[in-house]
mmCIF file of C-alpha atoms in Angstrom:
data_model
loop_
_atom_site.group_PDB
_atom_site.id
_atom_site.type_symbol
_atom_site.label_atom_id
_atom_site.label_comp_id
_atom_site.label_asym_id
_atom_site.label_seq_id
_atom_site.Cartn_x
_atom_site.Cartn_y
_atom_site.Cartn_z
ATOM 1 C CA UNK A 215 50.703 -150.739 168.356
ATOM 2 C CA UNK A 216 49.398 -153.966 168.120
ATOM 3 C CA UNK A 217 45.993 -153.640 169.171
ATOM 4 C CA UNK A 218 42.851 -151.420 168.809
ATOM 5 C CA UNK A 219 39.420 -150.957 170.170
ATOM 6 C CA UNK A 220 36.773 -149.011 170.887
ATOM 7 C CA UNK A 221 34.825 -148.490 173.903
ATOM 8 C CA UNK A 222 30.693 -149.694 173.620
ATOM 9 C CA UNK A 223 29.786 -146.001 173.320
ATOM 10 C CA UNK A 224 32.646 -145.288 170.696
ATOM 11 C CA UNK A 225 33.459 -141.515 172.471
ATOM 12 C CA UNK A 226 37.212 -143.608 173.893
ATOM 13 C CA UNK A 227 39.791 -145.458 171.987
ATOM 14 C CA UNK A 228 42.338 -148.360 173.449
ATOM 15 C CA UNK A 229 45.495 -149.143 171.779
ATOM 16 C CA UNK A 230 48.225 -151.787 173.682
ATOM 17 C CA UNK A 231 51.473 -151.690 172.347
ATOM 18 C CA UNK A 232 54.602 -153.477 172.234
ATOM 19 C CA UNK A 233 56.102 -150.888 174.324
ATOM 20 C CA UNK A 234 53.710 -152.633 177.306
ATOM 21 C CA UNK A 235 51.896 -149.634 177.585
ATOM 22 C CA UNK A 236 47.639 -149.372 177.231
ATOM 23 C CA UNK A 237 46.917 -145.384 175.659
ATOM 24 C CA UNK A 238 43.317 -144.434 175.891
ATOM 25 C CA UNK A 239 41.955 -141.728 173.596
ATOM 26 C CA UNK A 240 39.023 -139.162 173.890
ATOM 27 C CA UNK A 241 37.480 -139.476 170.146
ATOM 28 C CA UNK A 242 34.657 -137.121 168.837
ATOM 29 C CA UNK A 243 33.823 -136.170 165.219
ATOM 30 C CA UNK A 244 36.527 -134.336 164.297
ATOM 31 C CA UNK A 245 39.573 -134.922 166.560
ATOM 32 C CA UNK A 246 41.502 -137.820 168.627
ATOM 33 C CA UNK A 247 43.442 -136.843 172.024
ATOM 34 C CA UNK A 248 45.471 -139.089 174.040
ATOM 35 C CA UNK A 249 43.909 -138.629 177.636
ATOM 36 C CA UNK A 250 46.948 -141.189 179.451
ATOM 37 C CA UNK A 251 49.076 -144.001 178.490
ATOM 38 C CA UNK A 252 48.590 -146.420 181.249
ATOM 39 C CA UNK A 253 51.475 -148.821 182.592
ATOM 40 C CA UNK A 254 51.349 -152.235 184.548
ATOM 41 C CA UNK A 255 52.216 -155.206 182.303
ATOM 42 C CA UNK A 256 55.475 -155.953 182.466
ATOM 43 C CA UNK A 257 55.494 -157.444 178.448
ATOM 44 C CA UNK A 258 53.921 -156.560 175.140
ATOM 45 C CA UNK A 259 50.287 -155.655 175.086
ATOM 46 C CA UNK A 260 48.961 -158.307 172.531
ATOM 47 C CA UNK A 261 45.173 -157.564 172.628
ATOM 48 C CA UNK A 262 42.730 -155.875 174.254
ATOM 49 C CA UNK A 263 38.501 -155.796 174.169
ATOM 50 C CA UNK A 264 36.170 -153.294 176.242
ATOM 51 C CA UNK A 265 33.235 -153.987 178.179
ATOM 52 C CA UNK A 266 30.551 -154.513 175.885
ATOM 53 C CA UNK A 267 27.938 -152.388 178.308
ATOM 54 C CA UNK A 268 30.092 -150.168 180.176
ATOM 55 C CA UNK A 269 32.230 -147.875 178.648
ATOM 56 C CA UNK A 270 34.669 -147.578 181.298
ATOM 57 C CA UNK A 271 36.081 -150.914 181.595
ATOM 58 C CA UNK A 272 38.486 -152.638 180.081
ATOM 59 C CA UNK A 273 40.688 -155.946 179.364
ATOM 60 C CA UNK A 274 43.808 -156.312 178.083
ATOM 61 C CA UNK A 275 45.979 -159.514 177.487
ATOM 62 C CA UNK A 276 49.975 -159.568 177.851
ATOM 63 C CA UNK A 277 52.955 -161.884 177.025
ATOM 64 C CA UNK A 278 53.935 -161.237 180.917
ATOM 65 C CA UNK A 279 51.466 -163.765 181.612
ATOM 66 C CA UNK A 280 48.471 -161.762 182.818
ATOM 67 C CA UNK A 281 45.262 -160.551 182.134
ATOM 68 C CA UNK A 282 44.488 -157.244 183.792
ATOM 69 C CA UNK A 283 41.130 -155.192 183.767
ATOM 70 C CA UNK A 284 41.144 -151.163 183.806
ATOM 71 C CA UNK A 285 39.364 -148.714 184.287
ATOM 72 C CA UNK A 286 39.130 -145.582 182.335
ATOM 73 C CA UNK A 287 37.832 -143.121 185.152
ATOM 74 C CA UNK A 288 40.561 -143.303 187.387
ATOM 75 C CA UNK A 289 43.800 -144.835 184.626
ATOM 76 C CA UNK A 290 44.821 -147.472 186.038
ATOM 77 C CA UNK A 291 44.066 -151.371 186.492
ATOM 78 C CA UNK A 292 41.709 -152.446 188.999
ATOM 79 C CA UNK A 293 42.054 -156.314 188.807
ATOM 80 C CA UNK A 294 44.962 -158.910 187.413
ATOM 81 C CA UNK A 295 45.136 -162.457 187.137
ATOM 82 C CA UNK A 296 48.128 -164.527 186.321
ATOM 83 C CA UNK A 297 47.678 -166.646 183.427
ATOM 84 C CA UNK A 298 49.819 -170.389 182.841
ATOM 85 C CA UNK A 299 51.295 -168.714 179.632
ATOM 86 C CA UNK A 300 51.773 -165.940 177.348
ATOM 87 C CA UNK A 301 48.254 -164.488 176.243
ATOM 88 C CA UNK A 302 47.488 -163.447 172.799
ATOM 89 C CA UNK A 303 44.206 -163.092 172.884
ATOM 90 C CA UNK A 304 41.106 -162.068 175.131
ATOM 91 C CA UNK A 305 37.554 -161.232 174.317
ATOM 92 C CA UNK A 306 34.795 -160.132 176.158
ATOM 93 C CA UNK A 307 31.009 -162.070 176.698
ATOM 94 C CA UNK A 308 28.152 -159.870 174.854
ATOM 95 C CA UNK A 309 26.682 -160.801 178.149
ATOM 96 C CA UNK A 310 29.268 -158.770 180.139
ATOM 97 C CA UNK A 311 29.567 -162.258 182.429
ATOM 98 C CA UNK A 312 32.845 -163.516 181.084
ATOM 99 C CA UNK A 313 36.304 -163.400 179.803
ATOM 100 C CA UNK A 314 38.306 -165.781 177.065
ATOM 101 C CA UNK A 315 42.197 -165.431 177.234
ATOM 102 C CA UNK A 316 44.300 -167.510 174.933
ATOM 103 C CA UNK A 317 47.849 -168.002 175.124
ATOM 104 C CA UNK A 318 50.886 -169.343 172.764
ATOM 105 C CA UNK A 319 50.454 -172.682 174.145
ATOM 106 C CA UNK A 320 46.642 -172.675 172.759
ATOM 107 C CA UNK A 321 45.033 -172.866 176.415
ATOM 108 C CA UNK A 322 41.826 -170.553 176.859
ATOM 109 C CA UNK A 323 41.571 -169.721 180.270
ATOM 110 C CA UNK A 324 38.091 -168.219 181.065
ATOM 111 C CA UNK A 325 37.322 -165.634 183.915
ATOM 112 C CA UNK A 326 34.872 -164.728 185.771
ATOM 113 C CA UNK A 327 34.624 -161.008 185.113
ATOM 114 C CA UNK A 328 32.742 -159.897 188.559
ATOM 115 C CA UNK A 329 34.896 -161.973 190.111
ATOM 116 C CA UNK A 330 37.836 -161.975 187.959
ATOM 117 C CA UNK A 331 38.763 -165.668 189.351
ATOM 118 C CA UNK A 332 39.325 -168.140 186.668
ATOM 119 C CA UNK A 333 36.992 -170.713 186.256
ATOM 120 C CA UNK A 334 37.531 -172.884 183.671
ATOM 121 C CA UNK A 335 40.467 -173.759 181.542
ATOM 122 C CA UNK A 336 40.202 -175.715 177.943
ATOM 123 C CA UNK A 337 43.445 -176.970 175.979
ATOM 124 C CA UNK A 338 43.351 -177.448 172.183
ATOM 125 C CA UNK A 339 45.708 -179.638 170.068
ATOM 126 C CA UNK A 340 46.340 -177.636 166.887
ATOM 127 C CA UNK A 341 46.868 -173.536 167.293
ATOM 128 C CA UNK A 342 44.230 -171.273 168.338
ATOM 129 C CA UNK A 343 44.070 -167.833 166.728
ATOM 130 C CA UNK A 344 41.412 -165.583 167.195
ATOM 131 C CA UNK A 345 38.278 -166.235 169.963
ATOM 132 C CA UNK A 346 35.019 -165.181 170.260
ATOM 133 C CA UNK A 347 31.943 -165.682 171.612
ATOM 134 C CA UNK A 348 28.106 -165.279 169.152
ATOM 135 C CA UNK A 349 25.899 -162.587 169.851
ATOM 136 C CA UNK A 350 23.779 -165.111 173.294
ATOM 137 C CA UNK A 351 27.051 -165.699 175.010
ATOM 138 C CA UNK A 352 25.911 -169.759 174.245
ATOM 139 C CA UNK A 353 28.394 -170.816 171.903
ATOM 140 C CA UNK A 354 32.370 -169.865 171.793
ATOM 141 C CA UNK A 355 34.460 -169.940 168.374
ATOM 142 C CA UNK A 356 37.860 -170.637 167.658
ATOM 143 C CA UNK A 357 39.502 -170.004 164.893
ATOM 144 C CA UNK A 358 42.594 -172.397 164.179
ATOM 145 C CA UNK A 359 45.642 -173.344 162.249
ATOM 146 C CA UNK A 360 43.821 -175.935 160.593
ATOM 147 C CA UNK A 361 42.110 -173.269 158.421
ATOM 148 C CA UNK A 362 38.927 -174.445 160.721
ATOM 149 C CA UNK A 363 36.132 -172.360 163.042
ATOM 150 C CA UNK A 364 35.660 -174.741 166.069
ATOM 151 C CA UNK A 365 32.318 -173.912 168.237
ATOM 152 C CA UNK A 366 32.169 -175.537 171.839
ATOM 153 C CA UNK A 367 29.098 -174.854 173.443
ATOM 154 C CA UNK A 368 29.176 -172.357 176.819
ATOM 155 C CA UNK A 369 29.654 -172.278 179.686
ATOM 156 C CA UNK A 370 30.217 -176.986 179.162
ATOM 157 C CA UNK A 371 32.895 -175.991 176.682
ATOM 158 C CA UNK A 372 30.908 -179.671 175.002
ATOM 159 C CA UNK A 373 32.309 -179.720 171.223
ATOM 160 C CA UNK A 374 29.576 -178.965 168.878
ATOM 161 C CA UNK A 375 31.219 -178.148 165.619
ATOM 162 C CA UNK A 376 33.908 -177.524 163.074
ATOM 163 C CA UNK A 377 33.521 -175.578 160.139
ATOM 164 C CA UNK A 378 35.992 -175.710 157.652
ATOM 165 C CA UNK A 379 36.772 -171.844 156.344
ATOM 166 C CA UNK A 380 39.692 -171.642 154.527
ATOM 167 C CA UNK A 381 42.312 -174.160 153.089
ATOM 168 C CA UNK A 382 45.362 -172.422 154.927
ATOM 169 C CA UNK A 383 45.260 -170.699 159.137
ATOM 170 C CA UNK A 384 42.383 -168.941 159.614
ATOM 171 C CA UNK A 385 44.098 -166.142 161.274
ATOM 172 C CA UNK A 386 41.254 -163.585 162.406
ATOM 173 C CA UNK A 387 37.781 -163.959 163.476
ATOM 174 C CA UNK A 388 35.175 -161.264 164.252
ATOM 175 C CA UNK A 389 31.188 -160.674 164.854
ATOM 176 C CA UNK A 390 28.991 -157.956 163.975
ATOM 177 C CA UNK A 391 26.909 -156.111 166.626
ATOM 178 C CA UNK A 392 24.165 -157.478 165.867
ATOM 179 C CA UNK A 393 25.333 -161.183 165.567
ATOM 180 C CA UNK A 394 24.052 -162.420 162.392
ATOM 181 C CA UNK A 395 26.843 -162.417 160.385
ATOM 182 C CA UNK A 396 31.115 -163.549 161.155
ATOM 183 C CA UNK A 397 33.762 -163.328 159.246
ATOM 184 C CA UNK A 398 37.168 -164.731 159.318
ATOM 185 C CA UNK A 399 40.436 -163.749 157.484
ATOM 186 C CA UNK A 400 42.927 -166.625 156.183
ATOM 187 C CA UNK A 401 46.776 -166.615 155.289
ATOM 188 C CA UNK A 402 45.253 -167.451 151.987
ATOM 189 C CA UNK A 403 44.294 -164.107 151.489
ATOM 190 C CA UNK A 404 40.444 -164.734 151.639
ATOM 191 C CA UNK A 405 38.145 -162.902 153.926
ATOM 192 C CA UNK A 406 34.750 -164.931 154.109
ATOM 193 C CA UNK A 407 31.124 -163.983 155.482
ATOM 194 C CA UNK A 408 29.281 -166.468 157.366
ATOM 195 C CA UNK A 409 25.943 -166.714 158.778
ATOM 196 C CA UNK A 410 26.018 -167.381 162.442
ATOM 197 C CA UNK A 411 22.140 -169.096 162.324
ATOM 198 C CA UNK A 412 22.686 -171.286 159.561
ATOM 199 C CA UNK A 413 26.856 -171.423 159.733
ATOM 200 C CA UNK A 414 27.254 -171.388 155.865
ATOM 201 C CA UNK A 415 29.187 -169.020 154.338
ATOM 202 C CA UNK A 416 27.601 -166.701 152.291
ATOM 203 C CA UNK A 417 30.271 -164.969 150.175
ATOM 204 C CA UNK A 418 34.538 -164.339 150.311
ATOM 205 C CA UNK A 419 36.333 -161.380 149.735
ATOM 206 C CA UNK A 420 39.472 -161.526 147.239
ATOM 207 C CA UNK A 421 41.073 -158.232 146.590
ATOM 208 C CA UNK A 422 43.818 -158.680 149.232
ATOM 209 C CA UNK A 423 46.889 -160.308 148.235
ATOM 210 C CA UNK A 424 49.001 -161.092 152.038
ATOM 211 C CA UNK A 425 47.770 -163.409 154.609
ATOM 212 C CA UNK A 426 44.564 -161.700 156.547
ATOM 213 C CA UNK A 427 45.314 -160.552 160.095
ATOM 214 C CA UNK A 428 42.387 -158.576 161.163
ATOM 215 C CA UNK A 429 38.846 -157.260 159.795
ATOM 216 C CA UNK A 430 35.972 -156.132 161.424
ATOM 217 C CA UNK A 431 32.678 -154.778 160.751
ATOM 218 C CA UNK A 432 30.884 -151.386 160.745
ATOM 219 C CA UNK A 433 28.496 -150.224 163.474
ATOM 220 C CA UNK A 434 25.215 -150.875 160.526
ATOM 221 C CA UNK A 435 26.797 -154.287 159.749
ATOM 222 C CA UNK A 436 27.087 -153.018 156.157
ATOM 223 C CA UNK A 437 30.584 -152.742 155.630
ATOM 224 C CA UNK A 438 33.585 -155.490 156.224
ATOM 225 C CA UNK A 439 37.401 -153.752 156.239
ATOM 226 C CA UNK A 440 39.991 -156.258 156.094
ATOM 227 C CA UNK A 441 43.472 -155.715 157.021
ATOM 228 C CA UNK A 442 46.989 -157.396 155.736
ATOM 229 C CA UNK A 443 50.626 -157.192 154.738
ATOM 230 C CA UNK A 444 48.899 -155.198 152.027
ATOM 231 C CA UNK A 445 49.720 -151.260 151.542
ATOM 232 C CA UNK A 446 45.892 -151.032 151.502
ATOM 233 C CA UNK A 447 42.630 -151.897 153.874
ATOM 234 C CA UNK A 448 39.831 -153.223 152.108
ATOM 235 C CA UNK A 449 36.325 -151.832 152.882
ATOM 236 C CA UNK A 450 33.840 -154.055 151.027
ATOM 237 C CA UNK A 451 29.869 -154.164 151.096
ATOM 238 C CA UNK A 452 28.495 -157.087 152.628
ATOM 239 C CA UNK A 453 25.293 -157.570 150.845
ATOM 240 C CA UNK A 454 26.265 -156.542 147.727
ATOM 241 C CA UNK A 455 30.109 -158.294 147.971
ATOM 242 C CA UNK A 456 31.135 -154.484 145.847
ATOM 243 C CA UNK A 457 34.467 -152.710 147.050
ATOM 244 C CA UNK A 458 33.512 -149.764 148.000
ATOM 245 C CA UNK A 459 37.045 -148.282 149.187
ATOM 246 C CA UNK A 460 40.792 -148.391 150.147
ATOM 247 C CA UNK A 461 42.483 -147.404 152.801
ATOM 248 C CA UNK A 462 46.102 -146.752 152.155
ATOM 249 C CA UNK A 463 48.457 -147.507 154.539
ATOM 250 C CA UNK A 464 52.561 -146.858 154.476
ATOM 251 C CA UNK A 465 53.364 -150.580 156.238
ATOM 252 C CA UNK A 466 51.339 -153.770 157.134
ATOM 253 C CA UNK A 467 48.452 -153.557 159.209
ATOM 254 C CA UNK A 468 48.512 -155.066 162.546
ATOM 255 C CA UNK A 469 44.755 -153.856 163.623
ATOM 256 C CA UNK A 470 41.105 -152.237 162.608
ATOM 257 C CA UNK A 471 38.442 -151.470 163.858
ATOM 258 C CA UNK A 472 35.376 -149.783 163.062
ATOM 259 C CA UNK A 473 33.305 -147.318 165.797
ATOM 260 C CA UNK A 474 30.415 -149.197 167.203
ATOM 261 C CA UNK A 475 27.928 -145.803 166.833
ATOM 262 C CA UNK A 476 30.348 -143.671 163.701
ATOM 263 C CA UNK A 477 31.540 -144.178 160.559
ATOM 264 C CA UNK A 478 34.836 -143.920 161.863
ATOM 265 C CA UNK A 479 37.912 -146.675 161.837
ATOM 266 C CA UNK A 480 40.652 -147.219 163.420
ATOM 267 C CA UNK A 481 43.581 -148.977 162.537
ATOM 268 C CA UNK A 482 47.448 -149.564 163.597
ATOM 269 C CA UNK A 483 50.143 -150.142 161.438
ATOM 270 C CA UNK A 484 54.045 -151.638 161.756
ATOM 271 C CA UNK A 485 54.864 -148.303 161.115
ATOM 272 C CA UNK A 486 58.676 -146.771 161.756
ATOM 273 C CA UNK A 487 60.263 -143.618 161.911
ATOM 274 C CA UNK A 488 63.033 -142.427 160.120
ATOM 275 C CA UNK A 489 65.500 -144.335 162.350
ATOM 276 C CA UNK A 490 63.776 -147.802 161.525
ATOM 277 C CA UNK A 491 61.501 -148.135 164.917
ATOM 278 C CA UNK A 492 58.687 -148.817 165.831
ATOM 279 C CA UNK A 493 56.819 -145.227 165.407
ATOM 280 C CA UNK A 494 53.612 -146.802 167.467
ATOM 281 C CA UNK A 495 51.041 -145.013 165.761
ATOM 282 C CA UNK A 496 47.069 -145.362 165.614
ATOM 283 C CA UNK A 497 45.330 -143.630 162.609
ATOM 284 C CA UNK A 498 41.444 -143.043 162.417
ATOM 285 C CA UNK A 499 39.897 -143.285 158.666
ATOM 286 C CA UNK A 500 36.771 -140.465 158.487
ATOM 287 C CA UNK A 501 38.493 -138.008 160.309
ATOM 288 C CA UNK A 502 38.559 -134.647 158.556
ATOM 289 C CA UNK A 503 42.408 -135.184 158.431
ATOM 290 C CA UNK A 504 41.942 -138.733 156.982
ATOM 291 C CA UNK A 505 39.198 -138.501 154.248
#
């Protein structure tokens, strides 16, 4: 499994897996069930991000070249568009208007998601990681190899700034719900906290000791989890900077992701069975079976 998310009203979970297939999961408080694994790309399932209004839709990104967008109430993809490369990435406007895809070449195609006709393309020089867009849908962020947070402004794509995060990649990149705060995760093992108004950062994180891949924030914007090559997943407190927990894990984390209305998170792992594959599994921390 190499991606996770939740739906806007956190009752369905997404993974997309290497095995090209997108599972979608009924979640309440105390269990997970797989409701149907849905096939169509024709490559690995790199990423994946949900409607941010309506909790039936959803986008997923795939090294076959295309972005397609399902939906949940009948299990099956409802639009695709062929990309010029293999995507990595895709995120959704908080607007609901529009669509980000990044491939391996570091092109960001964006889509029109009524639509679902690309209309605009943007090339970068130096590798683009993870993309987002802040909390108006006005201003689109990049994070690069460069250890930098590029913002263009949106929908010109005109250049407005670079902020320099970390000394090494900055590997992940993700908002809070309610937009005032980002953070981004580094292969220098940092997590830092920024503040989208003013764009300083306001604290790091050190307690990982791997290059970050992933962290995200819970649905009060107090807590920051932060996921690595570690055996662990950091939950920190944002004000405060405190650890407040672990998560142990029995491989590198590939994914997390906290519920957007529970104190619930999911994460996936490059976990294998006892013959040495991939197991593809996706594990839920607050769970009575995970506490």
């Amino acid at each position: 499994v190499h991606a996770v998310g939740w739906s806007c009203c956190g009752t369905r979970l997404a993974t997309g897996s290497f095995d090209r297939t997108v599972s979608i999961y009924n979640v309440d408080n105390e269990t997970a069930k797989v409701v149907v694994n849905c096939k169509g790309h024709d490559e690995s399932v790199d990423q994946l991000c949900w409607h941010p209004h309506n909790q039936n839709l959803l986008i997923t990104a795939s090294t076959d070249k295309t972005v397609k967008m399902w939906d949940a109430r009948v299990n099956r993809f409802v639009h695709t568009k062929t990309t010029k490369g293999e995507n990595i990435n895709v995120t959704w406007s908080p607007d609901g208007k529009s669509i980000a895809v990044g491939n391996k070449d570091d092109l960001i195609t964006f889509i029109d998601a009524e639509s679902f006709e690309i209309v605009k393309e943007h090339s970068c020089k130096i590798e683009v990681n993870e993309i987002s867009w802040n909390r108006c849908s006005d201003l689109f962020f990049m994070s690069n190899g460069h250890g930098c947070i590029d913002i263009l402004r949106y929908p010109d794509l005109e250049f407005v700034q670079s902020l320099n995060a970390h000394p090494a990649n900055c590997i992940c990149l993700k908002f809070d719900l309610t937009g005032k705060y980002f953070a981004t995760g580094s292969a220098d093992a940092l997590v830092s906290l920024w503040d989208t108004d003013e764009l300083v950062c306001l604290k790091t994180f050190s307690r990982l000791d791997w290059p970050v891949r992933t962290v995200s924030f819970s649905y009060d914007s107090r807590l920051l989890a932060s996921g690595s090559e570690d055996l662990s997943i950091d939950i920190s407190h944002i004000q405060t900077g405190e650890h407040v927990t672990e998560v142990t894990c029995n491989a590198p984390t590939f994914a997390v992701a906290w519920s957007p209305n529970k104190p619930l998170l999911a994460f996936a792992c490059d976990d294998k069975d006892k013959h040495d594959r991939d197991a593809g599994t996706v594990q839920i921390y607050g769970l009575p079976s995970r506490k």
